[in-house]
């Protein structure tokens, strides 16, 4: 039977306990078939070495079947602009993990702020370019003539592949795809995105495509979430919408994500949407469900569909019992143990 080599980067703060929890659950679902190698790359690693990961970090990760990441960042120790651009963002780019899949669904027993059932949206976020391309610069720093430029980069290849990915995901679900832009205000990149969407739509006549501006779809997600199914958005818009999605599904403790390299030319990376949460990092109350859901997505990506489904069912059994459904009410360990018991 296939065994999988998993690179584990717990990172900072609550990234550490939730990753540990997720791996215990994954190992339970696929006994003896996961070989995890842990890398201590984090803000503490930066304070010791001056780098978020070693020079050959990307090369080291390349040979793994998947990467499991906790959370990166501890702004009191290292500015976020340094920590994120030194670890998380370069991995997404180097391994062409251009599709960031973020499912937003209310688990049984979880009461979201909208207090109505049936919230189930799949967000596909462009993950390697757009507004987070890293292109830009600053001149005349510290003077009154200071200029900061941050350039959003939209390539035809990049836009086309994420939209195709969105169309394919829509095909697998309801056949409805919502494309998110701001083409009324951003007349170059977003008009281009709309054009490519319309070109591709001809190839997917079975998918019903609708176009929304980011501000309008944010409102729609709250007012009429049932009218949306698969949503595809640029890096920044997808980032914002998926925190909104997380909130509606009950909080960041439930929001999972998969940074996917669809061509499988390099490993994909699985991480909860939440950050390192320094304020609660030492309380032992971080909700591990987002990280556990993320490893379920990892197993699914690796082809272990049955094991992934068992983890999801176990999670749903646990939340239906009211465990892990209210922030801070259960300890990380308690929730993890409940998921493990439900797996038996
Ligand atoms: C996320 C995070 C990151 C992102 C930050 C930490 C750079 O917010 O995964 O959503 O926006 O990509
Ligand atoms: Mn985010």
Short mmCIF file of N, CA and C in Angstrom, two decimals, residues 39 83 111 127 154 165 258:
data_model
loop_
_atom_site.label_atom_id
_atom_site.label_comp_id
_atom_site.label_asym_id
_atom_site.label_seq_id
_atom_site.Cartn_x
_atom_site.Cartn_y
_atom_site.Cartn_z
N UNK A 39 9.23 20.40 10.24
CA UNK A 39 10.20 21.48 10.05
C UNK A 39 9.83 22.64 10.97
N UNK A 83 7.52 37.78 7.80
CA UNK A 83 7.28 36.34 8.05
C UNK A 83 6.48 35.69 6.93
N UNK A 111 -23.91 26.96 15.12
CA UNK A 111 -24.84 28.04 14.81
C UNK A 111 -24.05 29.24 14.31
N UNK A 127 -4.17 32.19 -6.19
CA UNK A 127 -3.27 32.08 -5.04
C UNK A 127 -1.81 32.43 -5.33
N UNK A 154 -1.97 40.43 -13.36
CA UNK A 154 -2.91 39.43 -13.88
C UNK A 154 -2.40 38.96 -15.24
N UNK A 165 -10.27 26.19 -13.44
CA UNK A 165 -10.41 25.41 -12.21
C UNK A 165 -11.79 25.65 -11.59
N UNK A 258 -7.09 24.43 1.08
CA UNK A 258 -6.13 23.61 0.34
C UNK A 258 -5.50 24.48 -0.73
#
